[in-house]
């Protein structure tokens, strides 16, 4: 028997038996509470306004995920944490380099690094340039705060939908050594460790490192190759973080952080969700006669790809945070955060997602690279008086973005495209000529495009079709302030304001190394080239009188020539791009801000009303954009704005052990930046209006049963496009937005109990529900995802002092198959694919602490 299969069976049985036999009896026990939670939940603190405050005093919708909950639920990155936050979705597409977070349905998607996210990710005070740059093992976390709604006043640029604020564990003066070993199905192996110690009385350091490997979760039919990997979606990464804390005086502390992460994996294939009319053509061109799954079955997780999906991601950076308690203004605190980030992703893609060798990008830096280098500096002064909590600050960032983009033609590109085009053109031609008693030769459709160009078959599309370079620089400077006025002991008024100046420049250079010979030959005289090809296909055309020949072609060519030329000159094969060089520049100066009024009716009940103006910068499409076959020099899109209103309630019950919070929200977005795939390129459209309105609710309950903690949340959001007509996207007006389920809810229960005088048991179970939603930016019904629920659980046994803990765990226990993102299969009209969410995984983790 296969040892891997035996391992999976044993792990499955262990999880099922442990959960069934232990969970319910454990919940029935009454035992002393552990000391891992605050004395009361009302004591939870957050830094949502860049100062430490009690969660219940902050007039913002915040989901707080403390360290123990993150550990209990196995959260390692922003994708894992979505099971704990209603209204949050995190998806990936072509690679981990395209990872996107959305809050209340608002976010971005697509292979366009020029598009910045509406949800900002901040790690230890440092803003990450894109969601994908923040995707990775976050290591030891103190907590994560998810702030919903515009947060630009305090957190800066590109946070018009919200912020994911990650705070990692900092050095302390206690010597501590921690380690973790994990094994699981799909060959999962993971190790991590950290060491913390003091360096005298005024300094301490912390070092963390992790390594994780796993086999792929998707099966791949490689057809004729050259791909050899028969699995995809594997893991192979390592990460390190070092911190040095200096406290030379009682009023000054400096924390240095350096980190490095490397991911060398295969990701991501997509599976077929609907076979279209071009599928038989692909099957015929694939070795073995099968290039796409013959019967759609998402549960098989079976993809077809003859080209590799290798990716190599490197992320590194350094930062220094200085906090100085000044002698001024009642000991106001001056904070400086200086950071430099360097992120690089070399990826590859089988662009046609099939076993036929049609179109691909290889995993080379010259051909498929996205890189960011970012310097940022934040200065802020924070203080308080009897009546005012105030903050003023400055922010500056300088970001260099580079992209190397390319398309390579496989041997099947020309016969595939030619057959697909001929299958449209020739039957329509035959129908037109039938009344005249003429017939059309439809044999050998793979030769049709070579008849159009006049070039030998197999020479029209070869080698490297496109090789483009994009260099973008973005400089952002801002001044901001956020102040809370305590008008009375019960009434607070918060006023925040930010002025931002953004300047972006983009240099784009385009090349077609193979000369785009098929397109060039056609464009030399489209009417004559197409007319000649049609003449060869009309049986007996040469015997017709010359006048009739001219009459027939005059009636046929004007309608057919532009269509055929368009297929000959798709963006990656369009000679009109060859040698182009463009320069674009844009500058934006915008105000954003917030006004909040909060009233404490009692010590345990607070209501607030807020109005905010959010802003996300505009930018440029980093792709070949053309109208018909005419390249477009101007690829800019406008900035995005949102007006947001909230009416919120925060309450404490059961002596601070039960928190019930809720908020009504209404958000109106102007010039919403929608990134849509047009089948040949990603293009950002400015949607004139998008509205999002509904309710957010959350409960945290440290129950009277010692050791039992309950957590849950619910979001109802009507997130809809306005009624404006959007070119090429006819389904948008008035409909629910893509990636925006109306209902989203989560619930989790954690129970800890003592076993004897030294041992402890711990159990957590949680689930996330999403109502149906569309997974495509164009809202095509083929991309709908039915409602689904993902359930996770973890059971641990160890010492009460946490010297060791052994856990068995499972994620997506019901093995729910669901779409992350649905797409039109590229250049395959009527075919659809999807990137799937993770399947059921399970395993064991041993934690050690000394």
Short mmCIF file of C-alpha atoms in Angstrom, two decimals, residues 112-562:
data_model
loop_
_atom_site.label_atom_id
_atom_site.label_comp_id
_atom_site.label_asym_id
_atom_site.label_seq_id
_atom_site.Cartn_x
_atom_site.Cartn_y
_atom_site.Cartn_z
CA UNK A 112 -2.60 44.12 -13.43
CA UNK A 113 0.00 45.30 -10.90
CA UNK A 114 -0.82 48.89 -11.80
CA UNK A 115 -4.10 48.51 -9.92
CA UNK A 116 -3.89 49.11 -6.19
CA UNK A 117 -6.25 47.47 -3.74
CA UNK A 118 -9.22 49.05 -2.00
CA UNK A 119 -8.30 47.06 1.13
CA UNK A 120 -4.97 48.07 2.62
CA UNK A 121 -2.65 45.65 4.38
CA UNK A 122 -0.44 47.06 7.12
CA UNK A 123 2.08 44.85 8.93
CA UNK A 124 3.78 46.30 12.00
CA UNK A 125 2.90 49.80 10.90
CA UNK A 126 4.25 49.41 7.35
CA UNK A 127 1.85 49.68 4.40
CA UNK A 128 2.25 46.93 1.79
CA UNK A 129 2.08 48.03 -1.82
CA UNK A 130 -0.46 45.37 -2.93
CA UNK A 131 -2.48 42.64 -1.22
CA UNK A 132 -0.29 39.98 -2.83
CA UNK A 133 2.81 41.58 -1.34
CA UNK A 134 1.27 41.01 2.10
CA UNK A 135 0.32 37.40 1.36
CA UNK A 136 2.62 34.95 3.11
CA UNK A 137 3.32 33.34 6.45
CA UNK A 138 2.83 36.11 9.00
CA UNK A 139 4.66 34.21 11.72
CA UNK A 140 4.07 35.02 15.37
CA UNK A 141 1.12 37.37 15.60
CA UNK A 142 -0.08 39.32 18.60
CA UNK A 143 -3.38 40.13 16.89
CA UNK A 144 -5.02 41.12 13.62
CA UNK A 145 -7.48 43.98 13.37
CA UNK A 146 -9.86 44.14 10.41
CA UNK A 147 -11.25 47.66 10.05
CA UNK A 148 -14.24 48.03 7.75
CA UNK A 149 -15.08 51.12 5.77
CA UNK A 150 -12.75 53.93 4.61
CA UNK A 151 -9.64 54.27 6.80
CA UNK A 152 -7.54 56.64 4.74
CA UNK A 153 -7.46 59.41 7.35
CA UNK A 154 -5.34 57.34 9.71
CA UNK A 155 -3.91 54.50 7.60
CA UNK A 156 -3.26 56.42 4.44
CA UNK A 157 -3.49 55.60 0.77
CA UNK A 158 -5.69 53.01 -0.86
CA UNK A 159 -7.84 51.98 2.09
CA UNK A 160 -11.21 53.05 0.71
CA UNK A 161 -12.85 49.73 1.69
CA UNK A 162 -10.92 48.95 4.87
CA UNK A 163 -7.66 47.83 6.45
CA UNK A 164 -6.15 44.56 7.60
CA UNK A 165 -3.81 45.63 10.39
CA UNK A 166 -1.36 42.92 11.48
CA UNK A 167 0.62 43.28 14.69
CA UNK A 168 3.32 40.66 15.24
CA UNK A 169 4.89 39.71 18.57
CA UNK A 170 7.66 42.05 19.62
CA UNK A 171 10.77 41.27 21.68
CA UNK A 172 10.46 41.05 25.45
CA UNK A 173 12.95 40.74 28.29
CA UNK A 174 12.01 37.14 29.12
CA UNK A 175 14.09 34.31 27.72
CA UNK A 176 11.84 32.07 25.67
CA UNK A 177 12.32 29.31 23.10
CA UNK A 178 9.35 28.11 21.07
CA UNK A 179 9.02 25.51 18.37
CA UNK A 180 6.37 23.87 16.23
CA UNK A 181 6.27 20.75 14.04
CA UNK A 182 3.32 20.02 11.74
CA UNK A 183 2.49 17.03 9.54
CA UNK A 184 -0.61 16.59 7.43
CA UNK A 185 -2.21 15.16 4.35
CA UNK A 186 -0.92 16.00 0.89
CA UNK A 187 2.52 15.34 2.35
CA UNK A 188 2.48 18.46 4.52
CA UNK A 189 5.58 19.07 6.61
CA UNK A 190 6.15 22.27 8.53
CA UNK A 191 8.58 23.47 11.17
CA UNK A 192 8.97 26.83 12.86
CA UNK A 193 10.78 28.22 15.82
CA UNK A 194 11.57 31.41 17.66
CA UNK A 195 13.99 32.58 20.28
CA UNK A 196 13.56 35.65 22.50
CA UNK A 197 16.04 37.00 25.00
CA UNK A 198 17.32 40.12 26.72
CA UNK A 199 20.55 41.90 25.84
CA UNK A 200 21.14 43.55 29.15
CA UNK A 201 18.65 45.85 30.85
CA UNK A 202 17.87 48.02 27.83
CA UNK A 203 17.74 45.74 24.82
CA UNK A 204 16.04 42.54 23.68
CA UNK A 205 15.78 40.57 20.47
CA UNK A 206 13.48 38.05 18.84
CA UNK A 207 14.18 35.70 15.94
CA UNK A 208 11.55 33.67 14.10
CA UNK A 209 11.94 31.21 11.22
CA UNK A 210 9.63 28.80 9.46
CA UNK A 211 9.78 26.24 6.65
CA UNK A 212 6.77 24.55 5.07
CA UNK A 213 6.35 22.08 2.20
CA UNK A 214 3.28 20.32 0.81
CA UNK A 215 2.33 18.40 -2.29
CA UNK A 216 -0.14 19.89 -4.73
CA UNK A 217 -3.88 19.79 -4.08
CA UNK A 218 -4.89 19.80 -7.75
CA UNK A 219 -4.24 17.04 -10.25
CA UNK A 220 -2.91 17.96 -13.68
CA UNK A 221 -3.03 16.19 -17.03
CA UNK A 222 0.14 17.35 -18.76
CA UNK A 223 -0.69 15.89 -22.20
CA UNK A 224 2.47 16.12 -24.30
CA UNK A 225 4.31 18.43 -21.92
CA UNK A 226 6.93 19.82 -21.61
CA UNK A 227 5.36 20.19 -18.15
CA UNK A 228 6.13 17.19 -15.95
CA UNK A 229 4.47 18.17 -12.66
CA UNK A 230 1.22 16.22 -12.34
CA UNK A 231 0.15 18.21 -9.26
CA UNK A 232 -0.38 21.91 -8.67
CA UNK A 233 -1.06 24.23 -5.77
CA UNK A 234 1.82 22.90 -3.70
CA UNK A 235 3.70 24.75 -0.97
CA UNK A 236 7.42 25.28 -0.60
CA UNK A 237 8.39 28.36 1.34
CA UNK A 238 10.61 29.56 4.12
CA UNK A 239 10.49 32.80 6.06
CA UNK A 240 12.62 34.57 8.65
CA UNK A 241 12.08 37.63 10.81
CA UNK A 242 14.49 39.24 13.24
CA UNK A 243 13.73 42.06 15.67
CA UNK A 244 15.92 44.16 17.90
CA UNK A 245 14.36 46.33 20.60
CA UNK A 246 16.39 49.14 22.14
CA UNK A 247 15.18 51.15 25.13
CA UNK A 248 18.10 53.44 26.03
CA UNK A 249 15.90 55.57 28.29
CA UNK A 250 12.53 55.21 29.93
CA UNK A 251 10.94 57.50 27.36
CA UNK A 252 12.55 56.16 24.17
CA UNK A 253 12.23 52.82 22.43
CA UNK A 254 13.41 51.74 18.99
CA UNK A 255 12.39 48.51 17.30
CA UNK A 256 14.26 47.27 14.22
CA UNK A 257 12.72 44.55 12.03
CA UNK A 258 14.27 42.65 9.14
CA UNK A 259 12.43 39.89 7.29
CA UNK A 260 12.84 37.64 4.29
CA UNK A 261 10.45 35.21 2.61
CA UNK A 262 10.96 32.89 -0.34
CA UNK A 263 8.23 30.89 -2.12
CA UNK A 264 9.17 28.48 -4.90
CA UNK A 265 5.96 26.70 -5.83
CA UNK A 266 3.67 25.62 -8.64
CA UNK A 267 0.52 27.74 -8.80
CA UNK A 268 -2.11 28.05 -10.15
CA UNK A 269 -4.07 25.93 -12.58
CA UNK A 270 -7.76 26.40 -13.22
CA UNK A 271 -10.44 23.76 -13.84
CA UNK A 272 -13.05 23.74 -16.57
CA UNK A 273 -16.55 24.69 -15.43
CA UNK A 274 -18.13 24.67 -18.90
CA UNK A 275 -16.95 23.21 -22.21
CA UNK A 276 -17.60 25.54 -25.13
CA UNK A 277 -17.70 25.05 -28.90
CA UNK A 278 -13.92 25.34 -29.21
CA UNK A 279 -13.27 22.44 -26.83
CA UNK A 280 -13.31 19.77 -29.59
CA UNK A 281 -10.67 21.76 -31.48
CA UNK A 282 -8.41 21.75 -28.43
CA UNK A 283 -9.01 18.05 -27.89
CA UNK A 284 -8.00 17.36 -31.47
CA UNK A 285 -4.76 19.32 -31.06
CA UNK A 286 -3.77 17.79 -27.71
CA UNK A 287 -1.66 14.61 -27.64
CA UNK A 288 -3.95 11.70 -26.87
CA UNK A 289 -6.98 13.59 -28.15
CA UNK A 290 -7.94 15.08 -24.79
CA UNK A 291 -6.98 18.67 -23.99
CA UNK A 292 -9.88 19.60 -21.71
CA UNK A 293 -11.76 17.45 -19.23
CA UNK A 294 -14.43 15.56 -21.20
CA UNK A 295 -17.11 15.79 -18.49
CA UNK A 296 -17.05 18.77 -16.15
CA UNK A 297 -16.55 17.65 -12.53
CA UNK A 298 -15.14 20.22 -10.14
CA UNK A 299 -14.86 17.71 -7.29
CA UNK A 300 -12.14 15.86 -9.22
CA UNK A 301 -9.95 18.99 -9.07
CA UNK A 302 -8.54 17.88 -12.42
CA UNK A 303 -6.85 20.51 -14.57
CA UNK A 304 -5.18 20.32 -17.97
CA UNK A 305 -1.90 22.14 -18.60
CA UNK A 306 1.02 21.21 -20.81
CA UNK A 307 3.10 24.17 -19.63
CA UNK A 308 4.51 24.85 -16.18
CA UNK A 309 3.04 27.10 -13.51
CA UNK A 310 6.29 27.59 -11.61
CA UNK A 311 6.56 30.69 -9.47
CA UNK A 312 9.42 32.20 -7.51
CA UNK A 313 8.47 34.94 -5.04
CA UNK A 314 10.95 36.83 -2.92
CA UNK A 315 9.88 39.35 -0.27
CA UNK A 316 12.29 41.19 2.00
CA UNK A 317 12.42 44.39 3.95
CA UNK A 318 13.71 46.36 6.90
CA UNK A 319 11.97 48.86 9.14
CA UNK A 320 12.66 50.94 12.20
CA UNK A 321 9.96 52.22 14.55
CA UNK A 322 10.96 54.91 17.03
CA UNK A 323 8.67 56.03 19.85
CA UNK A 324 9.81 58.98 21.94
CA UNK A 325 7.76 60.31 24.82
CA UNK A 326 8.59 63.98 24.53
CA UNK A 327 8.64 66.56 27.33
CA UNK A 328 6.15 68.65 25.35
CA UNK A 329 2.36 68.92 25.34
CA UNK A 330 1.67 66.63 28.28
CA UNK A 331 4.33 64.15 27.16
CA UNK A 332 3.15 63.76 23.59
CA UNK A 333 4.61 60.74 21.77
CA UNK A 334 6.58 61.22 18.58
CA UNK A 335 6.55 58.14 16.36
CA UNK A 336 8.69 57.53 13.32
CA UNK A 337 8.34 54.47 11.09
CA UNK A 338 10.92 54.13 8.33
CA UNK A 339 10.73 51.16 6.00
CA UNK A 340 12.15 49.75 2.79
CA UNK A 341 10.45 46.81 1.03
CA UNK A 342 11.67 44.78 -1.93
CA UNK A 343 9.30 42.25 -3.53
CA UNK A 344 9.82 40.25 -6.70
CA UNK A 345 7.66 37.62 -8.38
CA UNK A 346 8.76 35.49 -11.32
CA UNK A 347 5.75 33.54 -12.50
CA UNK A 348 4.60 31.45 -15.43
CA UNK A 349 1.28 30.50 -16.93
CA UNK A 350 -0.26 28.05 -19.35
CA UNK A 351 -2.41 30.80 -20.78
CA UNK A 352 -4.96 28.55 -22.50
CA UNK A 353 -5.43 26.25 -19.45
CA UNK A 354 -5.48 23.16 -21.65
CA UNK A 355 -3.39 20.21 -22.77
CA UNK A 356 -2.85 21.73 -26.21
CA UNK A 357 0.30 23.80 -26.72
CA UNK A 358 -1.29 27.14 -27.59
CA UNK A 359 -0.06 30.14 -25.59
CA UNK A 360 2.15 30.47 -22.50
CA UNK A 361 4.61 32.52 -20.45
CA UNK A 362 7.78 30.83 -19.22
CA UNK A 363 9.15 31.32 -15.67
CA UNK A 364 12.02 33.63 -16.63
CA UNK A 365 12.80 37.04 -15.19
CA UNK A 366 13.08 38.58 -18.65
CA UNK A 367 9.68 37.25 -19.67
CA UNK A 368 7.44 37.20 -16.59
CA UNK A 369 8.38 39.48 -13.73
CA UNK A 370 6.66 41.87 -11.34
CA UNK A 371 8.77 43.73 -8.80
CA UNK A 372 8.22 46.47 -6.23
CA UNK A 373 10.75 48.56 -4.39
CA UNK A 374 9.17 50.85 -1.85
CA UNK A 375 10.54 53.35 0.62
CA UNK A 376 8.13 54.83 3.15
CA UNK A 377 8.41 57.26 6.03
CA UNK A 378 5.72 58.14 8.54
CA UNK A 379 6.02 60.73 11.28
CA UNK A 380 3.25 61.40 13.75
CA UNK A 381 2.87 63.23 17.03
CA UNK A 382 0.19 61.94 19.38
CA UNK A 383 -0.97 63.53 22.59
CA UNK A 384 -3.83 64.07 25.00
CA UNK A 385 -5.27 66.69 27.27
CA UNK A 386 -8.30 66.65 29.52
CA UNK A 387 -10.60 67.29 26.58
CA UNK A 388 -8.73 66.30 23.42
CA UNK A 389 -6.91 63.25 22.12
CA UNK A 390 -5.01 64.53 19.11
CA UNK A 391 -2.69 63.32 16.39
CA UNK A 392 -0.91 65.03 13.50
CA UNK A 393 1.35 63.33 11.00
CA UNK A 394 3.23 63.24 7.74
CA UNK A 395 3.58 60.36 5.31
CA UNK A 396 5.81 59.84 2.28
CA UNK A 397 6.37 56.88 -0.01
CA UNK A 398 8.40 56.32 -3.14
CA UNK A 399 7.51 53.18 -5.08
CA UNK A 400 9.20 51.74 -8.15
CA UNK A 401 7.18 49.12 -10.00
CA UNK A 402 8.59 47.06 -12.83
CA UNK A 403 6.89 44.52 -15.04
CA UNK A 404 8.29 42.26 -17.76
CA UNK A 405 5.45 40.74 -19.73
CA UNK A 406 5.52 38.28 -22.60
CA UNK A 407 3.55 35.78 -24.68
CA UNK A 408 5.00 32.73 -26.39
CA UNK A 409 3.26 30.77 -29.13
CA UNK A 410 3.02 27.02 -28.93
CA UNK A 411 2.90 24.76 -31.95
CA UNK A 412 -0.89 24.45 -31.64
CA UNK A 413 -1.61 28.19 -31.69
CA UNK A 414 -1.92 28.62 -35.45
CA UNK A 415 -3.99 25.48 -36.17
CA UNK A 416 -6.20 26.22 -33.15
CA UNK A 417 -6.87 29.86 -33.99
CA UNK A 418 -7.25 29.15 -37.68
CA UNK A 419 -9.74 26.34 -37.06
CA UNK A 420 -11.70 28.45 -34.56
CA UNK A 421 -11.91 31.42 -36.96
CA UNK A 422 -12.72 29.26 -39.97
CA UNK A 423 -15.47 27.55 -37.97
CA UNK A 424 -17.14 30.93 -37.61
CA UNK A 425 -16.42 32.45 -41.03
CA UNK A 426 -16.85 29.56 -43.47
CA UNK A 427 -20.30 28.29 -42.40
CA UNK A 428 -21.61 31.87 -42.46
CA UNK A 429 -20.07 32.31 -45.91
CA UNK A 430 -21.69 29.10 -47.14
CA UNK A 431 -25.10 30.26 -45.93
CA UNK A 432 -24.71 33.56 -47.81
CA UNK A 433 -23.68 31.88 -51.07
CA UNK A 434 -26.17 29.00 -51.02
CA UNK A 435 -28.95 31.05 -52.73
CA UNK A 436 -26.55 31.66 -55.62
CA UNK A 437 -25.94 27.94 -56.00
CA UNK A 438 -22.34 28.23 -54.77
CA UNK A 439 -20.69 26.01 -52.17
CA UNK A 440 -17.76 26.58 -49.81
CA UNK A 441 -14.83 24.26 -49.14
CA UNK A 442 -14.69 23.85 -45.34
CA UNK A 443 -11.97 21.19 -45.34
CA UNK A 444 -8.64 21.76 -43.60
CA UNK A 445 -9.78 24.79 -41.56
CA UNK A 446 -6.36 24.89 -39.88
CA UNK A 447 -4.96 26.28 -43.16
CA UNK A 448 -7.38 29.20 -43.37
CA UNK A 449 -5.22 31.85 -41.68
CA UNK A 450 -2.19 30.90 -43.74
CA UNK A 451 -4.39 31.40 -46.82
CA UNK A 452 -5.23 34.86 -45.47
CA UNK A 453 -1.62 35.89 -44.84
CA UNK A 454 -0.20 34.15 -47.88
CA UNK A 455 2.56 32.69 -45.72
CA UNK A 456 3.35 28.97 -45.36
CA UNK A 457 1.36 27.14 -42.70
CA UNK A 458 3.17 27.13 -39.34
CA UNK A 459 5.11 30.36 -39.95
CA UNK A 460 2.49 32.95 -38.98
CA UNK A 461 2.73 32.64 -35.19
CA UNK A 462 6.01 31.33 -33.84
CA UNK A 463 8.34 31.85 -30.91
CA UNK A 464 7.94 34.91 -28.74
CA UNK A 465 5.01 37.01 -29.82
CA UNK A 466 5.27 39.86 -27.30
CA UNK A 467 7.94 41.19 -25.00
CA UNK A 468 6.96 44.31 -23.09
CA UNK A 469 8.58 46.41 -20.36
CA UNK A 470 6.79 48.68 -17.90
CA UNK A 471 8.55 50.96 -15.41
CA UNK A 472 6.29 52.94 -13.08
CA UNK A 473 7.21 55.32 -10.31
CA UNK A 474 4.69 56.50 -7.74
CA UNK A 475 5.41 59.17 -5.16
CA UNK A 476 2.87 59.88 -2.46
CA UNK A 477 2.98 62.58 0.20
CA UNK A 478 0.34 63.36 2.79
CA UNK A 479 -0.38 65.38 5.87
CA UNK A 480 -3.05 64.12 8.24
CA UNK A 481 -4.68 64.70 11.57
CA UNK A 482 -7.15 62.76 13.71
CA UNK A 483 -8.59 64.31 16.86
CA UNK A 484 -11.19 63.25 19.40
CA UNK A 485 -12.86 66.01 21.40
CA UNK A 486 -14.43 64.97 24.69
CA UNK A 487 -17.25 67.50 24.64
CA UNK A 488 -18.69 66.03 27.83
CA UNK A 489 -17.97 62.94 29.89
CA UNK A 490 -20.37 61.06 27.60
CA UNK A 491 -20.04 62.79 24.24
CA UNK A 492 -17.02 62.44 21.92
CA UNK A 493 -16.55 64.08 18.54
CA UNK A 494 -13.79 62.80 16.24
CA UNK A 495 -12.55 64.84 13.31
CA UNK A 496 -9.99 63.50 10.87
CA UNK A 497 -8.56 65.04 7.74
CA UNK A 498 -5.93 64.03 5.20
CA UNK A 499 -4.47 65.78 2.19
CA UNK A 500 -2.73 63.50 -0.30
CA UNK A 501 -0.62 64.27 -3.34
CA UNK A 502 0.08 61.38 -5.71
CA UNK A 503 2.30 61.52 -8.76
CA UNK A 504 2.75 58.55 -11.07
CA UNK A 505 4.84 58.17 -14.20
CA UNK A 506 4.87 55.17 -16.52
CA UNK A 507 7.34 54.27 -19.24
CA UNK A 508 6.11 51.44 -21.49
CA UNK A 509 8.13 49.76 -24.23
CA UNK A 510 6.60 47.16 -26.54
CA UNK A 511 8.18 44.64 -28.87
CA UNK A 512 7.18 41.67 -31.01
CA UNK A 513 10.44 39.71 -31.31
CA UNK A 514 9.03 37.38 -33.97
CA UNK A 515 7.93 40.32 -36.10
CA UNK A 516 4.25 39.38 -35.86
CA UNK A 517 4.56 38.15 -39.42
CA UNK A 518 1.03 36.77 -39.82
CA UNK A 519 -0.51 40.03 -38.66
CA UNK A 520 1.93 42.14 -40.70
CA UNK A 521 1.19 40.27 -43.90
CA UNK A 522 -2.56 40.65 -43.37
CA UNK A 523 -2.47 44.34 -42.47
CA UNK A 524 -0.47 45.15 -45.60
CA UNK A 525 -3.77 44.87 -47.49
CA UNK A 526 -6.56 43.39 -45.36
CA UNK A 527 -9.25 43.46 -48.02
CA UNK A 528 -7.06 41.79 -50.63
CA UNK A 529 -5.66 39.20 -48.20
CA UNK A 530 -9.04 38.18 -46.83
CA UNK A 531 -10.66 38.38 -50.26
CA UNK A 532 -8.01 36.07 -51.68
CA UNK A 533 -8.52 33.53 -48.89
CA UNK A 534 -12.29 33.54 -49.43
CA UNK A 535 -11.84 33.12 -53.18
CA UNK A 536 -9.78 29.98 -52.53
CA UNK A 537 -12.63 28.59 -50.44
CA UNK A 538 -15.51 29.23 -52.86
CA UNK A 539 -15.84 26.19 -55.07
CA UNK A 540 -15.68 27.13 -58.75
CA UNK A 541 -14.84 30.75 -57.99
CA UNK A 542 -12.19 30.88 -60.74
CA UNK A 543 -14.69 29.91 -63.41
CA UNK A 544 -17.07 32.72 -62.57
CA UNK A 545 -17.11 35.87 -64.73
CA UNK A 546 -14.69 38.52 -63.40
CA UNK A 547 -17.53 40.98 -62.83
CA UNK A 548 -19.37 38.43 -60.69
CA UNK A 549 -16.19 37.63 -58.77
CA UNK A 550 -15.74 41.31 -57.92
CA UNK A 551 -19.41 41.63 -57.03
CA UNK A 552 -19.26 38.64 -54.65
CA UNK A 553 -16.10 39.81 -52.91
CA UNK A 554 -17.40 43.39 -52.64
CA UNK A 555 -20.40 42.05 -50.77
CA UNK A 556 -18.43 39.67 -48.52
CA UNK A 557 -15.08 41.23 -47.69
CA UNK A 558 -16.11 44.47 -45.89
CA UNK A 559 -17.98 42.49 -43.24
CA UNK A 560 -15.47 39.65 -42.85
CA UNK A 561 -12.07 41.36 -43.24
CA UNK A 562 -12.10 43.36 -39.96
#
